[in-house]
Amino acid sequence: MADALLTIDNIVKRFGDNTILDGISFSVKKSEVIVIVGPSGCGKSTLLRCINALEPIQDGKITLDGEVIERNSKTLPLLRQRIGMVFQSYDLFPHLTVLDNILLAPCKVQKRDKEEVKQEAMSLLERVGLKEKAKSYPRELSGGQKQRVAIVRALCMHPEILLFDEVTAALDPEMVREVLDVMLDLAKQGRTMLIVTHEMQFARAIADRIIFLDNGKIVEEATPDEFFDNPKTERAKQFLNTFEFDSVRAKKELAE
Amino acid sequence: MQDLAVNLGIDVLFKGTNFIRLLGGLWTALWISLVSVAISIPLGIGMGVLMTKKNRILKAVLRVYLEFIRIMPQLVLLFIMFFGTTRAFGWDLSGEAASIIVFVLWGTAEMGDLVRGALISIPKHQYESSEALGLTNTQTYLYVIIPQTIRRLIPLSINLITRMIKTTSLILMIGVVEVLKVAQQIIEANRMTSPNGAFGVYLTVFLLYFIACWPISMLAKYLEKKWS
């Protein structure tokens, strides 16, 4: 796997006696989009947080381009600059304007030229349809707009890989689409992405590969068509059925 | 007009240097509270930070200190500090010094609690998203956490200043000649010539407190609105 950008090698994560991730291994190639799905509490968010070393791992190794990602290591802030992350909760800094939210890390951490970053930020904001909101404060934005800003903020650091942790889970349904569209656009540009989501149709549309996680283990790993049309394991079938059931009920409610 | 002034007892103010003396009293009250605040704020910040630490013993000690100061009436603290320490330890504190010590003890406790509240009200994901952007620990505090904490803190600490200014009205009980004491002296001295002096002089004292505290309180309100 010489061309793997990110390698997860047999990682174990425990909270006390509780094993959350139990020997997870996979790798992500450049420009690959991987969607991680699984029932709530299966450890998918924890997995993303471990990749960014927001959570320490008890065993195993995570490497980005051959460099080990370790909590409390001196090189961690440098490695984190190469990994963009967008969270479920709106995590913009409330005391800064949209533009300053985006500029903070590139200017202070990467010490890049402010004007240059500003230009880049404005063109990215334009791309996600928020150019006129540059001077607004986060509290003046809707949830969907905040998440789009958070994505731009991550992009401005020029990350090699992007992690999305259920970015639409806290949004009103009508806001979900605008955020997912931005992510689809990023996939088209050939960005390397690792996405945790509950939006199955979106997962199918965007993913090169689906990883199905249950009880802290990878139960199935397949292309989206294989996974959604012919899941090999019983657990994946059960999991997908819960969504089918949901969608039938939703349709009935619409019909009434 | 002249009669009205006499009836309300305002004429006393214009006798001799009475009004200037009142202003002098107000100044005493103000500098004691300002010095106390200036010492309380850094101590309070230190205490607030310590209160968010995980050390249980430290937490318990600070908690007891805070509750003790809150429960005790300030007047009792003033008496203990001024009269009590003289007998017990042979300290010869001036009224001003005793007042400042009590106000600092009180201000540090209150400020500590405000700082603690402001610090724990910063959501965890603010730290995490800063970390995820590659900010170092120092940068996270410098650019993300402290600016937000200060915004929450300033309106609250300004309110603490007005509370301190008002509470200085107690220190006449330990012999500090502040605005209220000066007022009493003026009223006493003019008892015969201006028997209605009490009303006019106390009314003036009321207005002086108002003029001192109102702008401060408006500033707090303005900042609160601006940063909410």
Short mmCIF file of C-alpha atoms in Angstrom, two decimals:
data_model
loop_
_atom_site.label_atom_id
_atom_site.label_comp_id
_atom_site.label_asym_id
_atom_site.label_seq_id
_atom_site.Cartn_x
_atom_site.Cartn_y
_atom_site.Cartn_z
CA MET A 1 0.00 0.00 0.00
CA ALA A 2 2.65 2.45 -1.05
CA ASP A 3 0.13 4.96 -2.34
CA ALA A 4 -1.95 5.06 0.83
CA LEU A 5 -2.27 8.61 2.18
CA LEU A 6 -3.77 7.65 5.52
CA THR A 7 -3.24 4.29 7.14
CA ILE A 8 -5.16 3.03 10.13
CA ASP A 9 -3.38 0.01 11.52
CA ASN A 10 -5.19 -2.17 14.01
CA ILE A 11 -6.25 0.60 16.36
CA VAL A 12 -7.92 -0.05 19.70
CA LYS A 13 -9.79 2.59 21.67
CA ARG A 14 -11.16 2.01 25.16
CA PHE A 15 -13.09 4.22 27.53
CA GLY A 16 -12.40 2.52 30.85
CA ASP A 17 -13.46 -1.11 30.40
CA ASN A 18 -15.55 -0.23 27.42
CA THR A 19 -13.92 -1.11 24.11
CA ILE A 20 -15.15 1.33 21.47
CA LEU A 21 -12.83 0.46 18.60
CA ASP A 22 -11.58 -3.08 18.50
CA GLY A 23 -8.79 -3.53 15.99
CA ILE A 24 -9.74 -1.30 13.08
CA SER A 25 -7.52 -1.33 10.00
CA PHE A 26 -7.97 0.30 6.63
CA SER A 27 -6.24 2.79 4.43
CA VAL A 28 -7.26 5.76 2.37
CA LYS A 29 -5.71 6.53 -0.98
CA LYS A 30 -5.32 9.99 -2.39
CA SER A 31 -8.55 11.35 -3.92
CA GLU A 32 -10.54 8.54 -2.41
CA VAL A 33 -13.87 9.19 -0.71
CA ILE A 34 -14.72 6.76 2.05
CA VAL A 35 -18.03 6.81 3.87
CA ILE A 36 -18.26 5.16 7.27
CA VAL A 37 -21.73 3.99 8.26
CA GLY A 38 -23.08 2.02 11.16
CA PRO A 39 -25.62 2.08 13.97
CA SER A 40 -25.38 4.75 16.67
CA GLY A 41 -22.68 4.04 19.19
CA CYS A 42 -20.73 1.80 16.85
CA GLY A 43 -17.68 4.00 17.21
CA LYS A 44 -17.66 5.82 13.89
CA SER A 45 -17.37 9.31 15.34
CA THR A 46 -14.76 8.10 17.79
CA LEU A 47 -12.81 6.68 14.87
CA LEU A 48 -12.67 10.09 13.17
CA ARG A 49 -11.69 11.75 16.44
CA CYS A 50 -8.86 9.25 16.89
CA ILE A 51 -7.54 10.00 13.42
CA ASN A 52 -7.18 13.63 14.44
CA ALA A 53 -5.80 12.58 17.85
CA LEU A 54 -8.63 14.33 19.66
CA GLU A 55 -8.92 10.99 21.44
CA PRO A 56 -5.89 8.95 22.50
CA ILE A 57 -5.76 5.37 21.24
CA GLN A 58 -4.69 2.44 23.38
CA ASP A 59 -3.18 0.31 20.67
CA GLY A 60 -2.34 0.40 16.98
CA LYS A 61 -0.99 3.13 14.77
CA ILE A 62 -2.34 5.88 12.55
CA THR A 63 -0.04 7.32 9.89
CA LEU A 64 -0.48 10.17 7.45
CA ASP A 65 1.94 9.87 4.56
CA GLY A 66 4.19 7.76 6.76
CA GLU A 67 4.15 10.12 9.75
CA VAL A 68 2.66 8.76 12.94
CA ILE A 69 -0.24 10.72 14.42
CA GLU A 70 0.12 10.62 18.17
CA ARG A 71 -1.51 12.58 20.95
CA ASN A 72 0.96 14.81 22.85
CA SER A 73 3.63 14.54 20.20
CA LYS A 74 5.43 17.70 19.17
CA THR A 75 4.57 17.29 15.50
CA LEU A 76 0.85 16.92 16.15
CA PRO A 77 -0.17 20.53 15.40
CA LEU A 78 1.76 20.26 12.12
CA LEU A 79 0.04 17.01 11.18
CA ARG A 80 -3.35 18.39 12.15
CA GLN A 81 -2.90 21.24 9.70
CA ARG A 82 -2.87 18.59 7.00
CA ILE A 83 -6.11 17.05 8.24
CA GLY A 84 -9.23 19.16 7.97
CA MET A 85 -12.13 18.32 10.22
CA VAL A 86 -15.74 19.47 10.32
CA PHE A 87 -17.86 18.56 13.33
CA GLN A 88 -21.51 17.89 13.95
CA SER A 89 -21.93 20.77 16.38
CA TYR A 90 -21.51 24.17 14.82
CA ASP A 91 -18.01 24.83 15.91
CA LEU A 92 -17.35 28.31 14.52
CA PHE A 93 -15.77 30.81 16.90
CA PRO A 94 -18.68 33.03 17.98
CA HIS A 95 -16.57 36.12 18.70
CA LEU A 96 -15.13 36.31 15.19
CA THR A 97 -16.76 37.18 11.88
CA VAL A 98 -17.10 34.54 9.19
CA LEU A 99 -14.01 35.85 7.43
CA ASP A 100 -11.93 36.03 10.63
CA ASN A 101 -13.00 32.50 11.51
CA ILE A 102 -11.52 31.36 8.22
CA LEU A 103 -8.39 33.53 8.43
CA LEU A 104 -7.39 32.69 12.00
CA ALA A 105 -5.61 29.39 11.47
CA PRO A 106 -3.98 30.12 8.08
CA CYS A 107 -2.61 33.45 9.36
CA LYS A 108 -1.68 32.53 12.93
CA VAL A 109 -0.72 28.89 12.53
CA GLN A 110 0.65 28.75 9.00
CA LYS A 111 1.80 32.40 9.09
CA ARG A 112 0.59 32.96 5.56
CA ASP A 113 0.08 36.39 4.03
CA LYS A 114 -3.26 37.79 5.16
CA GLU A 115 -4.24 39.33 1.83
CA GLU A 116 -3.52 36.16 -0.05
CA VAL A 117 -5.56 34.03 2.38
CA LYS A 118 -8.33 36.59 2.29
CA GLN A 119 -8.60 36.33 -1.47
CA GLU A 120 -8.69 32.58 -1.28
CA ALA A 121 -11.28 32.67 1.50
CA MET A 122 -13.51 35.01 -0.47
CA SER A 123 -13.41 32.88 -3.59
CA LEU A 124 -14.18 29.76 -1.54
CA LEU A 125 -17.04 31.57 0.18
CA GLU A 126 -18.36 32.58 -3.21
CA ARG A 127 -18.20 28.97 -4.28
CA VAL A 128 -20.42 27.88 -1.39
CA GLY A 129 -22.73 30.85 -1.96
CA LEU A 130 -21.80 32.82 1.16
CA LYS A 131 -19.65 35.66 -0.17
CA GLU A 132 -22.00 38.33 1.14
CA LYS A 133 -21.86 36.79 4.65
CA ALA A 134 -18.11 37.34 5.09
CA LYS A 135 -18.60 40.16 7.60
CA SER A 136 -21.44 38.46 9.49
CA TYR A 137 -21.08 36.80 12.87
CA PRO A 138 -21.86 33.10 13.24
CA ARG A 139 -24.97 33.87 15.30
CA GLU A 140 -26.46 35.58 12.26
CA LEU A 141 -26.20 32.45 10.13
CA SER A 142 -28.44 29.42 9.78
CA GLY A 143 -27.13 25.98 10.69
CA GLY A 144 -26.52 25.07 7.07
CA GLN A 145 -24.63 28.28 6.44
CA LYS A 146 -22.50 27.72 9.52
CA GLN A 147 -21.53 24.27 8.33
CA ARG A 148 -20.62 25.60 4.91
CA VAL A 149 -18.40 28.20 6.57
CA ALA A 150 -16.85 25.46 8.72
CA ILE A 151 -16.04 23.53 5.55
CA VAL A 152 -14.44 26.61 3.96
CA ARG A 153 -12.47 27.19 7.17
CA ALA A 154 -11.10 23.66 6.95
CA LEU A 155 -10.34 24.01 3.22
CA CYS A 156 -8.36 27.21 3.66
CA MET A 157 -5.72 25.26 5.58
CA HIS A 158 -5.08 23.27 2.37
CA PRO A 159 -5.58 19.92 4.08
CA GLU A 160 -4.62 16.71 2.34
CA ILE A 161 -7.56 14.89 3.80
CA LEU A 162 -10.93 16.03 5.12
CA LEU A 163 -12.86 14.40 7.95
CA PHE A 164 -16.60 14.99 8.19
CA ASP A 165 -18.24 13.93 11.43
CA GLU A 166 -22.02 13.76 10.89
CA VAL A 167 -21.99 17.32 9.65
CA THR A 168 -25.67 17.31 8.74
CA ALA A 169 -26.99 15.44 11.79
CA ALA A 170 -27.89 18.59 13.73
CA LEU A 171 -29.41 20.42 10.76
CA ASP A 172 -33.01 21.01 9.84
CA PRO A 173 -33.91 18.81 6.88
CA GLU A 174 -34.10 21.68 4.40
CA MET A 175 -30.56 22.73 5.30
CA VAL A 176 -29.05 19.31 4.77
CA ARG A 177 -29.02 19.49 1.00
CA GLU A 178 -26.98 22.69 0.73
CA VAL A 179 -24.23 21.20 2.86
CA LEU A 180 -24.21 17.86 1.08
CA ASP A 181 -24.00 19.66 -2.28
CA VAL A 182 -20.83 21.40 -1.14
CA MET A 183 -19.37 18.03 -0.18
CA LEU A 184 -20.34 16.45 -3.50
CA ASP A 185 -18.60 19.33 -5.22
CA LEU A 186 -15.44 18.66 -3.18
CA ALA A 187 -15.55 15.00 -4.17
CA LYS A 188 -15.71 16.02 -7.81
CA GLN A 189 -12.59 18.12 -7.32
CA GLY A 190 -10.78 14.98 -6.24
CA ARG A 191 -10.45 15.74 -2.53
CA THR A 192 -9.58 12.91 -0.20
CA MET A 193 -12.42 12.57 2.27
CA LEU A 194 -13.51 10.40 5.14
CA ILE A 195 -17.19 10.91 5.91
CA VAL A 196 -19.38 9.70 8.75
CA THR A 197 -23.03 10.16 7.89
CA HIS A 198 -26.55 8.85 8.31
CA GLU A 199 -27.62 10.05 4.87
CA MET A 200 -27.61 6.76 2.98
CA GLN A 201 -28.49 8.09 -0.45
CA PHE A 202 -25.79 10.65 -0.14
CA ALA A 203 -23.33 7.97 0.98
CA ARG A 204 -24.14 5.96 -2.11
CA ALA A 205 -23.71 8.96 -4.38
CA ILE A 206 -20.42 10.21 -3.01
CA ALA A 207 -18.49 7.18 -1.80
CA ASP A 208 -15.82 5.22 -3.59
CA ARG A 209 -15.94 2.78 -0.74
CA ILE A 210 -18.30 2.15 2.17
CA ILE A 211 -17.04 0.90 5.49
CA PHE A 212 -19.69 -0.60 7.74
CA LEU A 213 -18.81 -0.47 11.40
CA ASP A 214 -20.58 -2.31 14.19
CA ASN A 215 -19.49 -2.87 17.78
CA GLY A 216 -16.12 -1.33 17.12
CA LYS A 217 -15.23 -3.65 14.25
CA ILE A 218 -15.31 -3.33 10.49
CA VAL A 219 -18.06 -5.73 9.51
CA GLU A 220 -18.15 -5.02 5.83
CA GLU A 221 -16.10 -3.03 3.36
CA ALA A 222 -17.40 -2.70 -0.18
CA THR A 223 -18.21 -0.41 -3.09
CA PRO A 224 -21.47 1.49 -2.58
CA ASP A 225 -23.36 -0.57 -5.14
CA GLU A 226 -22.28 -3.83 -3.57
CA PHE A 227 -23.02 -2.63 -0.09
CA PHE A 228 -26.46 -1.19 -0.71
CA ASP A 229 -27.70 -3.77 -3.25
CA ASN A 230 -26.05 -6.92 -1.97
CA PRO A 231 -24.85 -6.56 1.59
CA LYS A 232 -22.92 -9.71 2.44
CA THR A 233 -23.41 -9.79 6.17
CA GLU A 234 -26.59 -10.19 8.15
CA ARG A 235 -25.79 -7.20 10.31
CA ALA A 236 -25.39 -4.90 7.34
CA LYS A 237 -28.72 -6.15 5.98
CA GLN A 238 -30.42 -5.45 9.27
CA PHE A 239 -28.87 -2.02 9.43
CA LEU A 240 -29.97 -1.11 5.92
CA ASN A 241 -33.45 -2.45 6.62
CA THR A 242 -33.94 0.06 9.40
CA PHE A 243 -33.54 2.78 6.78
CA GLU A 244 -35.96 1.11 4.39
CA PHE A 245 -38.54 0.92 7.14
CA ASP A 246 -38.00 4.57 7.90
CA SER A 247 -38.44 5.64 4.33
CA VAL A 248 -41.67 3.64 3.90
CA ARG A 249 -43.15 5.27 6.95
CA ALA A 250 -42.03 8.67 5.72
CA LYS A 251 -43.74 8.07 2.40
CA LYS A 252 -46.99 7.09 4.12
CA GLU A 253 -46.91 10.22 6.17
CA LEU A 254 -46.44 12.25 3.04
CA ALA A 255 -49.35 10.51 1.35
CA GLU A 256 -51.77 11.29 4.15
CA MET B 1 -36.82 79.64 45.45
CA GLN B 2 -34.74 80.55 48.45
CA ASP B 3 -37.51 79.21 50.70
CA LEU B 4 -37.76 75.93 48.87
CA ALA B 5 -34.04 75.40 49.24
CA VAL B 6 -34.30 76.05 52.96
CA ASN B 7 -37.34 73.80 53.35
CA LEU B 8 -35.64 70.92 51.61
CA GLY B 9 -32.46 71.63 53.48
CA ILE B 10 -30.40 72.09 50.33
CA ASP B 11 -29.04 75.46 51.49
CA VAL B 12 -26.65 73.66 53.84
CA LEU B 13 -24.62 72.51 50.89
CA PHE B 14 -23.73 76.03 49.94
CA LYS B 15 -22.45 76.96 53.38
CA GLY B 16 -18.68 77.05 53.62
CA THR B 17 -16.99 74.14 51.87
CA ASN B 18 -19.75 71.66 52.59
CA PHE B 19 -20.30 70.51 49.02
CA ILE B 20 -16.60 70.15 48.36
CA ARG B 21 -16.36 68.09 51.55
CA LEU B 22 -19.12 65.80 50.30
CA LEU B 23 -17.28 65.31 47.02
CA GLY B 24 -14.15 64.53 49.03
CA GLY B 25 -16.13 61.85 50.87
CA LEU B 26 -17.31 60.41 47.60
CA TRP B 27 -13.73 60.31 46.38
CA THR B 28 -12.74 58.30 49.47
CA ALA B 29 -15.51 55.80 48.73
CA LEU B 30 -14.48 55.59 45.07
CA TRP B 31 -10.76 55.11 45.57
CA ILE B 32 -11.28 52.44 48.20
CA SER B 33 -13.55 50.50 45.84
CA LEU B 34 -11.33 51.05 42.80
CA VAL B 35 -8.19 49.92 44.61
CA SER B 36 -10.09 46.88 45.89
CA VAL B 37 -11.35 46.05 42.40
CA ALA B 38 -7.90 46.50 40.90
CA ILE B 39 -6.49 43.97 43.38
CA SER B 40 -9.50 41.65 43.24
CA ILE B 41 -9.52 41.18 39.48
CA PRO B 42 -6.11 39.50 39.05
CA LEU B 43 -6.58 37.51 42.27
CA GLY B 44 -10.09 36.55 41.17
CA ILE B 45 -8.86 35.40 37.77
CA GLY B 46 -6.28 33.22 39.50
CA MET B 47 -8.91 31.83 41.83
CA GLY B 48 -11.36 31.19 38.97
CA VAL B 49 -8.75 29.28 37.00
CA LEU B 50 -7.88 27.22 40.10
CA MET B 51 -11.57 26.49 40.65
CA THR B 52 -11.81 24.82 37.24
CA LYS B 53 -8.89 22.49 38.03
CA LYS B 54 -9.60 18.89 38.85
CA ASN B 55 -7.89 18.84 42.26
CA ARG B 56 -10.65 18.00 44.74
CA ILE B 57 -9.04 19.40 47.89
CA LEU B 58 -8.24 22.68 46.18
CA LYS B 59 -11.78 22.88 44.87
CA ALA B 60 -13.27 22.21 48.31
CA VAL B 61 -11.09 24.82 50.01
CA LEU B 62 -12.00 27.49 47.46
CA ARG B 63 -15.65 26.54 47.65
CA VAL B 64 -15.69 26.93 51.43
CA TYR B 65 -13.93 30.28 51.11
CA LEU B 66 -16.46 31.49 48.56
CA GLU B 67 -19.49 30.37 50.58
CA PHE B 68 -18.07 31.81 53.80
CA ILE B 69 -17.52 35.23 52.25
CA ARG B 70 -20.95 35.17 50.64
CA ILE B 71 -22.81 34.20 53.76
CA MET B 72 -21.06 36.62 56.12
CA PRO B 73 -22.51 40.15 56.08
CA GLN B 74 -19.80 42.56 54.91
CA LEU B 75 -20.30 44.60 58.07
CA VAL B 76 -19.35 41.66 60.26
CA LEU B 77 -16.24 41.09 58.16
CA LEU B 78 -15.36 44.76 58.53
CA PHE B 79 -15.77 44.57 62.32
CA ILE B 80 -13.65 41.43 62.55
CA MET B 81 -10.94 42.96 60.41
CA PHE B 82 -10.92 46.34 62.15
CA PHE B 83 -11.71 45.66 65.80
CA GLY B 84 -11.12 41.91 66.03
CA THR B 85 -7.58 41.84 64.70
CA THR B 86 -6.50 44.62 67.02
CA ARG B 87 -7.32 42.53 70.11
CA ALA B 88 -6.41 39.14 68.70
CA PHE B 89 -3.18 39.88 66.83
CA GLY B 90 -2.38 43.39 67.96
CA TRP B 91 -2.65 44.73 64.39
CA ASP B 92 -3.17 48.44 64.14
CA LEU B 93 -5.02 48.69 60.85
CA SER B 94 -6.40 51.99 59.64
CA GLY B 95 -10.08 51.99 58.67
CA GLU B 96 -9.14 52.35 55.01
CA ALA B 97 -6.72 49.43 55.12
CA ALA B 98 -9.25 47.19 56.89
CA SER B 99 -11.88 48.17 54.31
CA ILE B 100 -9.62 47.38 51.39
CA ILE B 101 -8.67 44.00 52.88
CA VAL B 102 -12.31 43.04 53.39
CA PHE B 103 -13.32 44.27 49.96
CA VAL B 104 -10.46 42.37 48.34
CA LEU B 105 -11.43 39.18 50.19
CA TRP B 106 -14.98 39.65 49.01
CA GLY B 107 -14.12 40.80 45.48
CA THR B 108 -11.69 37.94 44.93
CA ALA B 109 -14.32 35.40 45.93
CA GLU B 110 -17.02 36.92 43.72
CA MET B 111 -14.66 37.50 40.81
CA GLY B 112 -13.32 33.96 41.14
CA ASP B 113 -16.80 32.59 40.81
CA LEU B 114 -17.48 34.78 37.77
CA VAL B 115 -14.27 33.65 36.09
CA ARG B 116 -15.01 30.01 36.89
CA GLY B 117 -18.48 30.41 35.38
CA ALA B 118 -17.14 32.10 32.25
CA LEU B 119 -14.45 29.45 31.76
CA ILE B 120 -16.73 26.44 32.09
CA SER B 121 -19.32 28.05 29.86
CA ILE B 122 -16.95 27.83 26.89
CA PRO B 123 -18.11 24.66 25.10
CA LYS B 124 -15.66 21.79 24.71
CA HIS B 125 -15.94 21.86 20.93
CA GLN B 126 -14.37 25.32 20.89
CA TYR B 127 -11.18 23.73 22.21
CA GLU B 128 -11.52 20.78 19.86
CA SER B 129 -12.11 22.74 16.69
CA SER B 130 -9.13 24.93 17.53
CA GLU B 131 -7.02 21.84 18.04
CA ALA B 132 -8.29 20.34 14.82
CA LEU B 133 -7.21 23.47 12.94
CA GLY B 134 -3.68 22.90 14.22
CA LEU B 135 -3.65 25.66 16.84
CA THR B 136 -1.25 24.99 19.68
CA ASN B 137 -2.50 25.11 23.25
CA THR B 138 -1.24 28.66 23.74
CA GLN B 139 -2.78 29.83 20.47
CA THR B 140 -6.09 28.24 21.40
CA TYR B 141 -6.21 30.20 24.65
CA LEU B 142 -4.89 33.39 23.10
CA TYR B 143 -7.17 33.63 20.08
CA VAL B 144 -10.22 31.56 20.98
CA ILE B 145 -10.80 30.93 24.68
CA ILE B 146 -9.59 34.12 26.39
CA PRO B 147 -11.36 36.55 24.02
CA GLN B 148 -14.62 34.71 24.59
CA THR B 149 -14.09 34.53 28.36
CA ILE B 150 -13.36 38.25 28.57
CA ARG B 151 -16.48 39.10 26.62
CA ARG B 152 -18.56 37.16 29.11
CA LEU B 153 -16.64 38.50 32.06
CA ILE B 154 -16.42 42.25 31.54
CA PRO B 155 -20.11 43.12 31.96
CA LEU B 156 -20.30 40.94 35.07
CA SER B 157 -17.18 42.38 36.65
CA ILE B 158 -18.38 45.91 35.97
CA ASN B 159 -21.49 45.08 37.94
CA LEU B 160 -19.23 43.92 40.74
CA ILE B 161 -17.59 47.37 40.75
CA THR B 162 -20.94 49.12 41.27
CA ARG B 163 -21.80 46.71 44.05
CA MET B 164 -18.52 47.53 45.74
CA ILE B 165 -19.05 51.27 45.45
CA LYS B 166 -22.46 50.91 47.06
CA THR B 167 -21.11 48.70 49.82
CA THR B 168 -18.55 51.35 50.82
CA SER B 169 -21.46 53.01 52.64
CA LEU B 170 -20.78 50.48 55.40
CA ILE B 171 -17.22 51.54 56.12
CA LEU B 172 -18.29 54.60 58.11
CA MET B 173 -18.99 52.05 60.83
CA ILE B 174 -15.26 51.49 61.24
CA GLY B 175 -14.48 55.18 61.25
CA VAL B 176 -13.67 55.85 57.61
CA VAL B 177 -14.88 59.30 56.65
CA GLU B 178 -16.52 58.55 53.33
CA VAL B 179 -19.42 60.35 51.70
CA LEU B 180 -22.12 59.18 54.10
CA LYS B 181 -20.02 60.06 57.15
CA VAL B 182 -19.30 63.53 55.76
CA ALA B 183 -23.04 63.93 55.19
CA GLN B 184 -23.75 63.04 58.82
CA GLN B 185 -21.10 65.48 60.01
CA ILE B 186 -22.56 68.30 57.92
CA ILE B 187 -26.06 67.59 59.18
CA GLU B 188 -24.89 67.49 62.80
CA ALA B 189 -22.88 70.69 62.52
CA ASN B 190 -25.81 72.60 61.02
CA ARG B 191 -28.54 71.15 63.22
CA MET B 192 -29.42 74.57 64.68
CA THR B 193 -29.15 76.77 61.61
CA SER B 194 -30.60 74.30 59.07
CA PRO B 195 -32.82 71.82 60.89
CA ASN B 196 -34.06 70.45 57.54
CA GLY B 197 -30.53 69.70 56.39
CA ALA B 198 -30.95 65.91 56.66
CA PHE B 199 -33.21 65.70 53.65
CA GLY B 200 -31.19 67.86 51.32
CA VAL B 201 -27.85 66.37 52.25
CA TYR B 202 -28.95 62.74 52.05
CA LEU B 203 -30.71 63.50 48.77
CA THR B 204 -27.41 64.85 47.47
CA VAL B 205 -25.59 61.76 48.68
CA PHE B 206 -28.15 59.64 46.85
CA LEU B 207 -27.56 61.60 43.66
CA LEU B 208 -23.78 61.34 44.05
CA TYR B 209 -23.95 57.54 44.31
CA PHE B 210 -26.23 57.54 41.31
CA ILE B 211 -23.88 59.71 39.25
CA ALA B 212 -20.97 57.45 40.19
CA CYS B 213 -22.68 54.12 39.50
CA TRP B 214 -25.09 54.81 36.68
CA PRO B 215 -22.54 55.34 33.87
CA ILE B 216 -20.72 52.19 34.99
CA SER B 217 -23.90 50.21 34.96
CA MET B 218 -24.85 51.60 31.52
CA LEU B 219 -21.44 50.60 30.20
CA ALA B 220 -22.01 47.05 31.44
CA LYS B 221 -25.37 46.92 29.74
CA TYR B 222 -23.95 48.27 26.51
CA LEU B 223 -21.10 45.77 26.44
CA GLU B 224 -23.43 42.92 27.29
CA LYS B 225 -25.64 43.78 24.35
CA LYS B 226 -22.74 44.31 22.00
CA TRP B 227 -21.15 40.95 22.73
CA SER B 228 -24.17 38.76 23.33
#
